[in-house]
């Protein structure tokens, strides 16, 4: 004899014999249930789910229940049974907008590498729901989190219910909610947002239960035309351990990449950050730092802070020399330890001439081209100043080096052979 109280459990058991694991997981298990004496009230988390369940599974549910010989009524509603009881005031831990005030569009420096991502974020603000989900992907330290906060800060000014959350935190909150029997509140909380900003989705990889919860949350928001913005370290299809249905949902939306900033953008970022830190730097220093730190914005910022902190501590102004000193250890790591002499030697050998002739004042074509190439490479591949390079070339003036470099850079664009030769020389230098 079936105990009335566990009728639904029994029904679930039977259903799982006839439905696939996926159907159970997607459609049946998300239903919450309130069982009264003569009625089983099922609640679907949203309209979409209710309609799908009604269309595809209700008959099955009814026939399964009827086999238990009960006269129970069955109803299917939207919401969750806890909504009909006292609304729980306590929200799952982690409820705050979690926004950092510093990261706004105003403090975000735009460049070629992040233009598209920024534009997509702005359109989310102007027309929420237009790109849904918006998925921003790219390597570490390139400004993904900054953009999420920028959206959040802007929208919370407009009194939108917006939450920024790292995916890891989403998982933690879910686990806590499960442990405290608050999963319904958890779901309700996220599903009632206007905008969900979820950072670093790669953390979901391989976490099935979290993915599932996220998927339902996401669908619920999507259904209600609420905006979801996600970031990840790679394109959706490339995230291993992310379910296909989630991947394809992500691909439907808008995907934009954010790339490492080019030199000019790095310089602009440094100058902007230095201003914010009340320690403006000269463009000479900015170029020096930007040239030597080319990985990502976080590194750039970290090193700038280090230079500024040291200058305040030592009460010195930030000259080029000072910046070099501060970053000496970093630079020696970065530097390929290529010297002016090595460049001269390799270049001379490559062009089948002699170092002495390159250094001499001979103006024949056989020697001027290698000389200029070598000077240009010295500028490109070493951290020596123009006067030092000039000295290294038989005591020439720094303007000679400058002109040689300009000439070669221009020629290189027109002359593929020259570009190839210079690549070859660089390769030899780098590989000993
Ligand atoms: P990601 O989330 O892509 O790893 P973050 O958004 O955390 O990178 O960026 C790293 C740091 O660099 C942050 O301090 C951020 O404010 C800063 N940053 C990144 N891109 C920019 C930019 N375009 N303009 C200003 N600051 C930036
Ligand atoms: Mg980030």
Short mmCIF file of C-alpha atoms and ligand atoms in Angstrom, two decimals:
data_model
loop_
_atom_site.label_atom_id
_atom_site.label_comp_id
_atom_site.label_asym_id
_atom_site.label_seq_id
_atom_site.Cartn_x
_atom_site.Cartn_y
_atom_site.Cartn_z
CA UNK A 1 0.00 0.00 0.00
CA UNK A 2 1.43 3.30 -0.97
CA UNK A 3 1.82 5.83 1.72
CA UNK A 4 0.12 8.98 0.62
CA UNK A 5 3.07 11.07 1.70
CA UNK A 6 5.50 9.60 -0.68
CA UNK A 7 3.31 9.33 -3.70
CA UNK A 8 5.34 11.83 -5.60
CA UNK A 9 8.55 10.01 -4.81
CA UNK A 10 7.02 6.81 -6.03
CA UNK A 11 5.83 8.57 -9.14
CA UNK A 12 9.32 9.89 -9.79
CA UNK A 13 10.67 6.39 -9.55
CA UNK A 14 8.22 5.09 -12.10
CA UNK A 15 8.74 8.01 -14.40
CA UNK A 16 12.46 7.45 -14.43
CA UNK A 17 11.79 4.01 -15.86
CA UNK A 18 10.10 5.45 -18.89
CA UNK A 19 11.75 8.82 -19.34
CA UNK A 20 15.36 9.37 -20.22
CA UNK A 21 17.79 10.53 -17.60
CA UNK A 22 18.02 13.82 -19.42
CA UNK A 23 14.27 14.35 -19.51
CA UNK A 24 14.09 13.63 -15.83
CA UNK A 25 16.88 16.01 -15.08
CA UNK A 26 15.67 18.80 -17.29
CA UNK A 27 11.98 18.72 -16.82
CA UNK A 28 10.77 16.55 -14.00
CA UNK A 29 13.25 17.06 -11.19
CA UNK A 30 13.10 20.84 -11.34
CA UNK A 31 9.40 20.65 -10.44
CA UNK A 32 8.77 21.38 -6.83
CA UNK A 33 5.92 19.66 -5.11
CA UNK A 34 3.47 20.38 -2.43
CA UNK A 35 1.46 17.41 -1.37
CA UNK A 36 -1.77 17.93 0.45
CA UNK A 37 -4.36 15.43 1.51
CA UNK A 38 -6.13 15.24 -1.77
CA UNK A 39 -4.02 17.23 -4.08
CA UNK A 40 -0.58 17.18 -5.52
CA UNK A 41 0.47 20.66 -6.51
CA UNK A 42 3.35 20.77 -8.89
CA UNK A 43 5.24 23.97 -9.48
CA UNK A 44 7.36 24.69 -12.51
CA UNK A 45 10.01 27.37 -12.07
CA UNK A 46 8.69 29.42 -14.97
CA UNK A 47 6.12 29.67 -17.71
CA UNK A 48 8.29 28.05 -20.30
CA UNK A 49 8.93 25.02 -18.14
CA UNK A 50 5.26 24.78 -17.20
CA UNK A 51 4.17 24.73 -20.81
CA UNK A 52 6.76 22.22 -21.83
CA UNK A 53 5.89 19.91 -18.96
CA UNK A 54 2.19 20.28 -19.72
CA UNK A 55 2.70 19.50 -23.37
CA UNK A 56 5.14 16.65 -23.05
CA UNK A 57 4.90 15.04 -19.67
CA UNK A 58 1.63 15.78 -17.95
CA UNK A 59 -0.20 12.81 -19.43
CA UNK A 60 2.53 10.52 -18.29
CA UNK A 61 2.53 11.98 -14.84
CA UNK A 62 -1.23 11.64 -14.57
CA UNK A 63 -1.31 8.10 -15.80
CA UNK A 64 1.50 7.12 -13.47
CA UNK A 65 -0.29 8.63 -10.52
CA UNK A 66 -3.55 7.01 -11.46
CA UNK A 67 -1.91 3.63 -11.35
CA UNK A 68 -1.44 4.11 -7.66
CA UNK A 69 -5.18 4.06 -7.24
CA UNK A 70 -5.44 7.32 -5.57
CA UNK A 71 -8.04 9.91 -6.26
CA UNK A 72 -5.67 12.72 -5.93
CA UNK A 73 -6.03 15.86 -7.92
CA UNK A 74 -3.01 17.13 -9.72
CA UNK A 75 -2.34 20.73 -10.57
CA UNK A 76 0.56 22.37 -12.33
CA UNK A 77 1.43 25.94 -11.47
CA UNK A 78 4.21 28.40 -11.91
CA UNK A 79 6.36 29.28 -8.96
CA UNK A 80 7.45 27.26 -6.01
CA UNK A 81 5.52 26.03 -3.03
CA UNK A 82 7.57 28.13 -0.67
CA UNK A 83 6.12 31.20 -2.33
CA UNK A 84 2.78 30.26 -0.97
CA UNK A 85 4.08 29.92 2.50
CA UNK A 86 5.81 32.69 4.26
CA UNK A 87 8.28 34.33 1.98
CA UNK A 88 11.68 33.68 3.35
CA UNK A 89 13.38 36.91 4.16
CA UNK A 90 16.84 35.58 4.36
CA UNK A 91 18.45 35.54 1.00
CA UNK A 92 21.19 33.07 0.20
CA UNK A 93 24.56 34.23 1.28
CA UNK A 94 26.32 36.25 -1.34
CA UNK A 95 23.42 38.49 -2.06
CA UNK A 96 24.83 41.84 -2.65
CA UNK A 97 25.25 43.45 -5.94
CA UNK A 98 28.94 42.67 -5.34
CA UNK A 99 29.95 45.57 -7.49
CA UNK A 100 33.25 47.28 -7.25
CA UNK A 101 32.79 51.01 -7.59
CA UNK A 102 36.11 51.60 -9.32
CA UNK A 103 35.39 49.51 -12.35
CA UNK A 104 33.21 51.66 -14.54
CA UNK A 105 33.05 52.57 -18.20
CA UNK A 106 34.72 55.85 -17.28
CA UNK A 107 37.83 54.12 -16.05
CA UNK A 108 37.91 51.63 -18.91
CA UNK A 109 40.40 52.61 -21.59
CA UNK A 110 39.21 51.74 -25.04
CA UNK A 111 41.48 50.40 -27.76
CA UNK A 112 41.25 48.18 -30.82
CA UNK A 113 41.54 45.07 -28.69
CA UNK A 114 38.50 45.73 -26.53
CA UNK A 115 36.38 48.07 -28.64
CA UNK A 116 33.86 45.52 -29.73
CA UNK A 117 33.45 44.04 -26.27
CA UNK A 118 32.85 47.47 -24.82
CA UNK A 119 30.36 48.38 -27.53
CA UNK A 120 28.43 45.17 -26.88
CA UNK A 121 28.34 45.99 -23.16
CA UNK A 122 27.01 49.45 -23.86
CA UNK A 123 24.27 48.09 -26.05
CA UNK A 124 23.24 45.79 -23.22
CA UNK A 125 22.72 48.88 -21.14
CA UNK A 126 20.83 50.79 -23.77
CA UNK A 127 18.73 47.89 -24.88
CA UNK A 128 18.76 45.10 -22.31
CA UNK A 129 17.87 41.76 -23.81
CA UNK A 130 19.04 42.63 -27.31
CA UNK A 131 22.13 40.43 -27.06
CA UNK A 132 21.12 37.67 -24.75
CA UNK A 133 23.26 36.20 -23.46
CA UNK A 134 26.22 38.42 -24.06
CA UNK A 135 29.31 36.28 -23.80
CA UNK A 136 32.71 37.95 -23.50
CA UNK A 137 35.76 35.79 -23.80
CA UNK A 138 39.51 36.25 -23.67
CA UNK A 139 42.65 35.62 -21.65
CA UNK A 140 43.37 36.71 -18.10
CA UNK A 141 43.80 40.32 -17.15
CA UNK A 142 42.28 41.77 -20.29
CA UNK A 143 39.33 43.57 -18.72
CA UNK A 144 36.45 41.08 -18.74
CA UNK A 145 35.68 41.54 -15.05
CA UNK A 146 36.09 45.27 -15.43
CA UNK A 147 33.42 45.32 -18.13
CA UNK A 148 30.98 43.25 -16.08
CA UNK A 149 31.31 45.65 -13.17
CA UNK A 150 30.91 48.58 -15.51
CA UNK A 151 27.60 47.22 -16.73
CA UNK A 152 26.56 46.49 -13.16
CA UNK A 153 27.45 49.91 -11.85
CA UNK A 154 25.63 51.63 -14.64
CA UNK A 155 22.49 49.54 -14.30
CA UNK A 156 22.31 49.73 -10.56
CA UNK A 157 22.24 53.49 -10.92
CA UNK A 158 19.08 52.89 -12.91
CA UNK A 159 17.71 50.83 -10.01
CA UNK A 160 17.90 47.57 -11.85
CA UNK A 161 18.18 44.43 -9.77
CA UNK A 162 21.62 43.43 -10.86
CA UNK A 163 24.09 41.03 -9.37
CA UNK A 164 27.69 40.37 -10.20
CA UNK A 165 28.89 36.93 -9.31
CA UNK A 166 31.93 34.86 -9.93
CA UNK A 167 30.96 31.39 -11.13
CA UNK A 168 32.82 29.85 -8.24
CA UNK A 169 30.66 31.85 -5.86
CA UNK A 170 27.54 30.75 -7.68
CA UNK A 171 28.60 27.16 -7.09
CA UNK A 172 29.36 27.84 -3.42
CA UNK A 173 26.05 29.56 -2.88
CA UNK A 174 24.26 26.68 -4.46
CA UNK A 175 26.03 24.16 -2.25
CA UNK A 176 25.22 26.21 0.84
CA UNK A 177 21.61 26.51 -0.22
CA UNK A 178 21.38 22.77 -0.73
CA UNK A 179 22.90 22.13 2.65
CA UNK A 180 20.53 24.53 4.37
CA UNK A 181 17.51 23.33 2.47
CA UNK A 182 17.18 26.69 0.80
CA UNK A 183 17.50 25.67 -2.77
CA UNK A 184 14.08 27.09 -3.58
CA UNK A 185 15.10 30.46 -2.19
CA UNK A 186 18.32 30.20 -4.09
CA UNK A 187 16.50 29.62 -7.33
CA UNK A 188 13.98 32.29 -6.65
CA UNK A 189 16.62 34.81 -5.83
CA UNK A 190 18.46 34.42 -9.09
CA UNK A 191 15.36 34.13 -11.14
CA UNK A 192 14.06 37.42 -9.85
CA UNK A 193 16.99 39.44 -11.02
CA UNK A 194 16.86 41.91 -13.89
CA UNK A 195 20.43 41.27 -14.88
CA UNK A 196 22.84 38.53 -13.95
CA UNK A 197 26.54 39.12 -14.50
CA UNK A 198 28.39 35.87 -14.20
CA UNK A 199 32.16 35.89 -14.35
CA UNK A 200 34.59 33.16 -15.42
CA UNK A 201 32.19 30.52 -16.60
CA UNK A 202 35.04 28.09 -17.16
CA UNK A 203 34.58 27.26 -13.46
CA UNK A 204 31.43 25.39 -14.35
CA UNK A 205 33.37 22.92 -16.41
CA UNK A 206 32.72 19.45 -15.10
CA UNK A 207 30.34 20.60 -12.35
CA UNK A 208 27.15 18.96 -13.48
CA UNK A 209 24.78 19.98 -10.79
CA UNK A 210 25.90 23.59 -10.94
CA UNK A 211 25.59 23.62 -14.68
CA UNK A 212 22.13 22.30 -14.43
CA UNK A 213 21.09 24.89 -11.89
CA UNK A 214 22.71 27.56 -13.95
CA UNK A 215 20.97 26.35 -17.05
CA UNK A 216 17.57 26.55 -15.40
CA UNK A 217 18.35 29.93 -13.93
CA UNK A 218 19.56 31.10 -17.26
CA UNK A 219 16.49 29.81 -19.06
CA UNK A 220 14.23 31.43 -16.53
CA UNK A 221 15.93 34.77 -16.97
CA UNK A 222 16.03 34.36 -20.71
CA UNK A 223 12.35 33.49 -20.85
CA UNK A 224 11.54 36.67 -19.02
CA UNK A 225 13.80 38.65 -21.29
CA UNK A 226 16.16 39.41 -18.49
CA UNK A 227 19.73 40.07 -19.44
CA UNK A 228 22.55 37.65 -18.75
CA UNK A 229 26.17 38.60 -19.34
CA UNK A 230 28.85 35.97 -19.04
CA UNK A 231 32.57 35.89 -19.30
CA UNK A 232 34.88 33.01 -19.94
CA UNK A 233 38.49 32.42 -20.79
CA UNK A 234 37.61 30.87 -24.14
CA UNK A 235 34.99 30.46 -26.83
CA UNK A 236 31.96 28.40 -25.66
CA UNK A 237 32.68 25.44 -27.89
CA UNK A 238 36.18 25.18 -26.48
CA UNK A 239 35.19 24.87 -22.84
CA UNK A 240 35.74 21.25 -21.98
CA UNK A 241 33.25 19.75 -19.61
CA UNK A 242 30.47 22.17 -20.42
CA UNK A 243 27.27 20.52 -21.52
CA UNK A 244 26.41 20.85 -25.18
CA UNK A 245 22.99 22.31 -24.54
CA UNK A 246 24.63 25.11 -22.58
CA UNK A 247 27.23 25.65 -25.24
CA UNK A 248 24.63 25.96 -27.94
CA UNK A 249 22.62 28.38 -25.85
CA UNK A 250 25.71 30.51 -25.45
CA UNK A 251 26.45 30.41 -29.13
CA UNK A 252 22.94 31.70 -29.90
CA UNK A 253 23.66 34.91 -28.13
CA UNK A 254 26.29 37.49 -28.85
CA UNK A 255 29.92 36.41 -28.53
CA UNK A 256 32.70 38.93 -28.44
CA UNK A 257 36.35 38.42 -27.77
CA UNK A 258 38.66 40.73 -25.93
CA UNK A 259 42.26 40.61 -27.05
CA UNK A 260 45.58 41.66 -25.56
CA UNK A 261 46.01 45.42 -25.92
CA UNK A 262 48.37 46.79 -28.53
CA UNK A 263 51.22 49.14 -27.66
CA UNK A 264 49.23 52.36 -28.01
CA UNK A 265 46.41 51.05 -25.84
CA UNK A 266 48.89 49.87 -23.23
CA UNK A 267 50.38 53.34 -23.13
CA UNK A 268 46.96 54.93 -22.81
CA UNK A 269 45.99 52.54 -20.02
CA UNK A 270 49.20 53.28 -18.11
CA UNK A 271 48.71 57.00 -18.41
CA UNK A 272 45.11 56.78 -17.30
CA UNK A 273 45.98 54.56 -14.32
CA UNK A 274 48.84 56.82 -13.30
CA UNK A 275 46.48 59.80 -13.32
CA UNK A 276 44.03 57.88 -11.18
CA UNK A 277 46.82 57.16 -8.74
CA UNK A 278 47.72 60.86 -8.64
CA UNK A 279 51.15 60.17 -10.12
CA UNK A 280 51.07 61.13 -13.76
CA UNK A 281 53.96 59.69 -15.80
CA UNK A 282 55.68 61.03 -18.88
CA UNK A 283 54.96 59.38 -22.17
CA UNK A 284 58.58 58.28 -22.31
CA UNK A 285 58.08 56.25 -19.14
CA UNK A 286 54.69 55.04 -20.33
CA UNK A 287 56.17 53.79 -23.61
CA UNK A 288 59.05 52.15 -21.82
CA UNK A 289 56.73 50.23 -19.51
CA UNK A 290 54.28 49.38 -22.28
CA UNK A 291 57.04 48.08 -24.50
CA UNK A 292 58.45 45.85 -21.82
CA UNK A 293 55.25 44.57 -20.31
CA UNK A 294 53.17 43.17 -23.06
CA UNK A 295 51.26 40.34 -21.46
CA UNK A 296 48.10 41.85 -20.05
CA UNK A 297 46.56 44.82 -18.33
CA UNK A 298 46.78 43.35 -14.87
CA UNK A 299 50.56 42.97 -15.18
CA UNK A 300 50.81 46.43 -16.60
CA UNK A 301 48.90 47.87 -13.70
CA UNK A 302 50.80 45.85 -11.11
CA UNK A 303 54.14 47.06 -12.38
CA UNK A 304 52.97 50.64 -12.62
CA UNK A 305 51.85 50.49 -9.01
CA UNK A 306 55.21 49.15 -8.04
CA UNK A 307 57.02 51.98 -9.76
CA UNK A 308 54.74 54.58 -8.21
CA UNK A 309 54.97 53.07 -4.73
CA UNK A 310 58.77 52.96 -4.93
CA UNK A 311 58.94 56.55 -6.11
CA UNK A 312 56.78 57.69 -3.22
CA UNK A 313 58.84 55.71 -0.77
CA UNK A 314 62.13 57.01 -2.08
CA UNK A 315 60.67 60.44 -2.71
CA UNK A 316 61.98 60.48 -6.29
CA UNK A 317 60.22 61.54 -9.41
CA UNK A 318 59.56 58.87 -12.01
CA UNK A 319 62.22 59.33 -14.64
CA UNK A 320 62.96 56.77 -17.30
CA UNK A 321 66.08 55.70 -15.41
CA UNK A 322 64.10 55.31 -12.25
CA UNK A 323 61.49 53.14 -13.96
CA UNK A 324 64.22 50.96 -15.44
CA UNK A 325 65.81 50.51 -12.04
CA UNK A 326 62.52 49.59 -10.42
CA UNK A 327 61.80 46.96 -12.97
CA UNK A 328 65.32 45.69 -13.38
CA UNK A 329 64.52 42.16 -12.32
CA UNK A 330 61.47 42.00 -14.53
CA UNK A 331 63.37 43.41 -17.48
CA UNK A 332 66.25 41.00 -17.16
CA UNK A 333 63.71 38.22 -17.25
CA UNK A 334 62.06 39.64 -20.31
CA UNK A 335 65.18 40.68 -22.05
CA UNK A 336 66.46 38.11 -24.41
CA UNK A 337 69.92 39.26 -23.35
CA UNK A 338 70.71 40.25 -26.88
CA UNK A 339 73.56 42.73 -27.13
CA UNK A 340 74.50 45.30 -29.70
CA UNK A 341 77.64 43.29 -30.51
CA UNK A 342 75.69 40.12 -31.16
CA UNK A 343 73.33 41.91 -33.49
CA UNK A 344 76.23 43.35 -35.43
CA UNK A 345 77.93 39.99 -35.69
CA UNK A 346 74.88 38.06 -36.82
CA UNK A 347 73.75 40.76 -39.23
CA UNK A 348 77.19 41.01 -40.82
CA UNK A 349 77.39 37.25 -41.24
CA UNK A 350 73.89 37.14 -42.69
CA UNK A 351 74.75 39.75 -45.30
CA UNK A 352 78.16 38.18 -45.87
CA UNK A 353 80.11 41.22 -44.84
CA UNK A 354 82.31 42.05 -41.86
CA UNK A 355 81.46 43.80 -38.60
CA UNK A 356 84.34 46.20 -39.12
CA UNK A 357 82.83 47.29 -42.44
CA UNK A 358 79.43 47.81 -40.89
CA UNK A 359 81.02 50.01 -38.24
CA UNK A 360 83.15 51.87 -40.74
CA UNK A 361 82.04 54.91 -42.66
CA UNK A 362 81.87 53.01 -45.98
CA UNK A 363 78.82 54.11 -47.86
CA UNK A 364 78.57 51.35 -50.43
CA UNK A 365 75.32 49.50 -50.66
CA UNK A 366 76.89 46.28 -49.47
CA UNK A 367 77.40 47.86 -46.06
CA UNK A 368 74.79 50.57 -45.61
CA UNK A 369 71.83 48.21 -45.66
CA UNK A 370 73.31 45.78 -43.09
CA UNK A 371 74.36 48.76 -40.95
CA UNK A 372 70.85 50.20 -40.95
CA UNK A 373 69.27 46.83 -40.39
CA UNK A 374 71.56 46.20 -37.43
CA UNK A 375 70.79 49.63 -35.93
CA UNK A 376 67.10 49.07 -36.32
CA UNK A 377 67.33 45.64 -34.71
CA UNK A 378 69.28 47.12 -31.82
CA UNK A 379 66.47 49.54 -31.23
CA UNK A 380 63.88 46.80 -31.51
CA UNK A 381 65.56 44.03 -29.58
CA UNK A 382 67.58 45.71 -26.85
CA UNK A 383 66.75 48.25 -24.20
CA UNK A 384 69.69 50.44 -25.10
CA UNK A 385 69.07 54.12 -25.68
CA UNK A 386 69.65 55.65 -29.10
CA UNK A 387 72.91 57.35 -28.00
CA UNK A 388 74.23 54.05 -26.63
CA UNK A 389 73.40 52.32 -29.89
CA UNK A 390 75.05 55.16 -31.81
CA UNK A 391 78.18 54.72 -29.67
CA UNK A 392 78.14 51.01 -30.41
CA UNK A 393 78.26 51.81 -34.13
CA UNK A 394 81.58 53.57 -34.15
CA UNK A 395 80.48 56.65 -32.23
CA UNK A 396 77.62 57.70 -34.47
CA UNK A 397 75.07 60.28 -33.43
CA UNK A 398 71.75 59.10 -32.01
CA UNK A 399 69.87 60.85 -34.82
CA UNK A 400 71.65 58.57 -37.29
CA UNK A 401 70.24 55.58 -35.46
CA UNK A 402 66.82 57.17 -35.42
CA UNK A 403 66.87 57.81 -39.16
CA UNK A 404 68.21 54.36 -39.91
CA UNK A 405 65.42 52.84 -37.88
CA UNK A 406 62.72 54.94 -39.57
CA UNK A 407 64.06 54.11 -42.98
CA UNK A 408 64.18 50.38 -42.26
CA UNK A 409 60.70 50.29 -40.72
CA UNK A 410 59.35 51.97 -43.84
CA UNK A 411 61.29 49.77 -46.25
CA UNK A 412 60.21 46.67 -44.40
CA UNK A 413 56.59 47.42 -45.20
CA UNK A 414 57.28 47.63 -48.92
CA UNK A 415 59.94 44.99 -49.19
CA UNK A 416 58.89 41.50 -48.18
CA UNK A 417 62.40 40.16 -48.69
CA UNK A 418 63.80 42.64 -46.19
CA UNK A 419 61.10 41.79 -43.68
CA UNK A 420 61.93 38.13 -44.13
CA UNK A 421 65.66 38.76 -43.74
CA UNK A 422 65.10 40.66 -40.52
CA UNK A 423 62.90 37.88 -39.21
CA UNK A 424 65.63 35.39 -40.01
CA UNK A 425 68.26 37.44 -38.23
CA UNK A 426 66.02 37.84 -35.20
CA UNK A 427 65.42 34.13 -35.20
CA UNK A 428 69.14 33.39 -35.26
CA UNK A 429 69.69 35.86 -32.42
CA UNK A 430 66.96 34.34 -30.32
CA UNK A 431 68.07 30.83 -30.85
CA UNK A 432 71.79 31.26 -30.49
P1 LIG B 1 39.99 39.76 -16.62
O1 LIG B 1 38.71 39.69 -15.86
O2 LIG B 1 39.82 39.74 -18.09
O3 LIG B 1 40.98 38.74 -16.15
P2 LIG B 1 40.20 42.29 -15.28
O4 LIG B 1 38.93 42.92 -15.72
O5 LIG B 1 40.24 41.78 -13.90
O6 LIG B 1 40.65 41.16 -16.30
O7 LIG B 1 41.36 43.34 -15.53
C1 LIG B 1 42.59 43.28 -14.82
C2 LIG B 1 42.94 44.66 -14.33
O8 LIG B 1 43.20 45.49 -15.43
C3 LIG B 1 41.83 45.33 -13.56
O9 LIG B 1 42.36 46.10 -12.52
C4 LIG B 1 41.15 46.22 -14.58
O10 LIG B 1 40.58 47.35 -13.98
C5 LIG B 1 42.30 46.59 -15.47
N1 LIG B 1 41.89 46.79 -16.87
C6 LIG B 1 41.74 45.84 -17.80
N2 LIG B 1 41.40 46.36 -18.99
C7 LIG B 1 41.36 47.69 -18.80
C8 LIG B 1 41.08 48.80 -19.65
N3 LIG B 1 40.79 48.64 -20.94
N4 LIG B 1 41.13 50.04 -19.11
C9 LIG B 1 41.44 50.21 -17.80
N5 LIG B 1 41.72 49.21 -16.97
C10 LIG B 1 41.68 47.96 -17.44
MG1 LIG B 2 38.21 38.35 -14.39
#
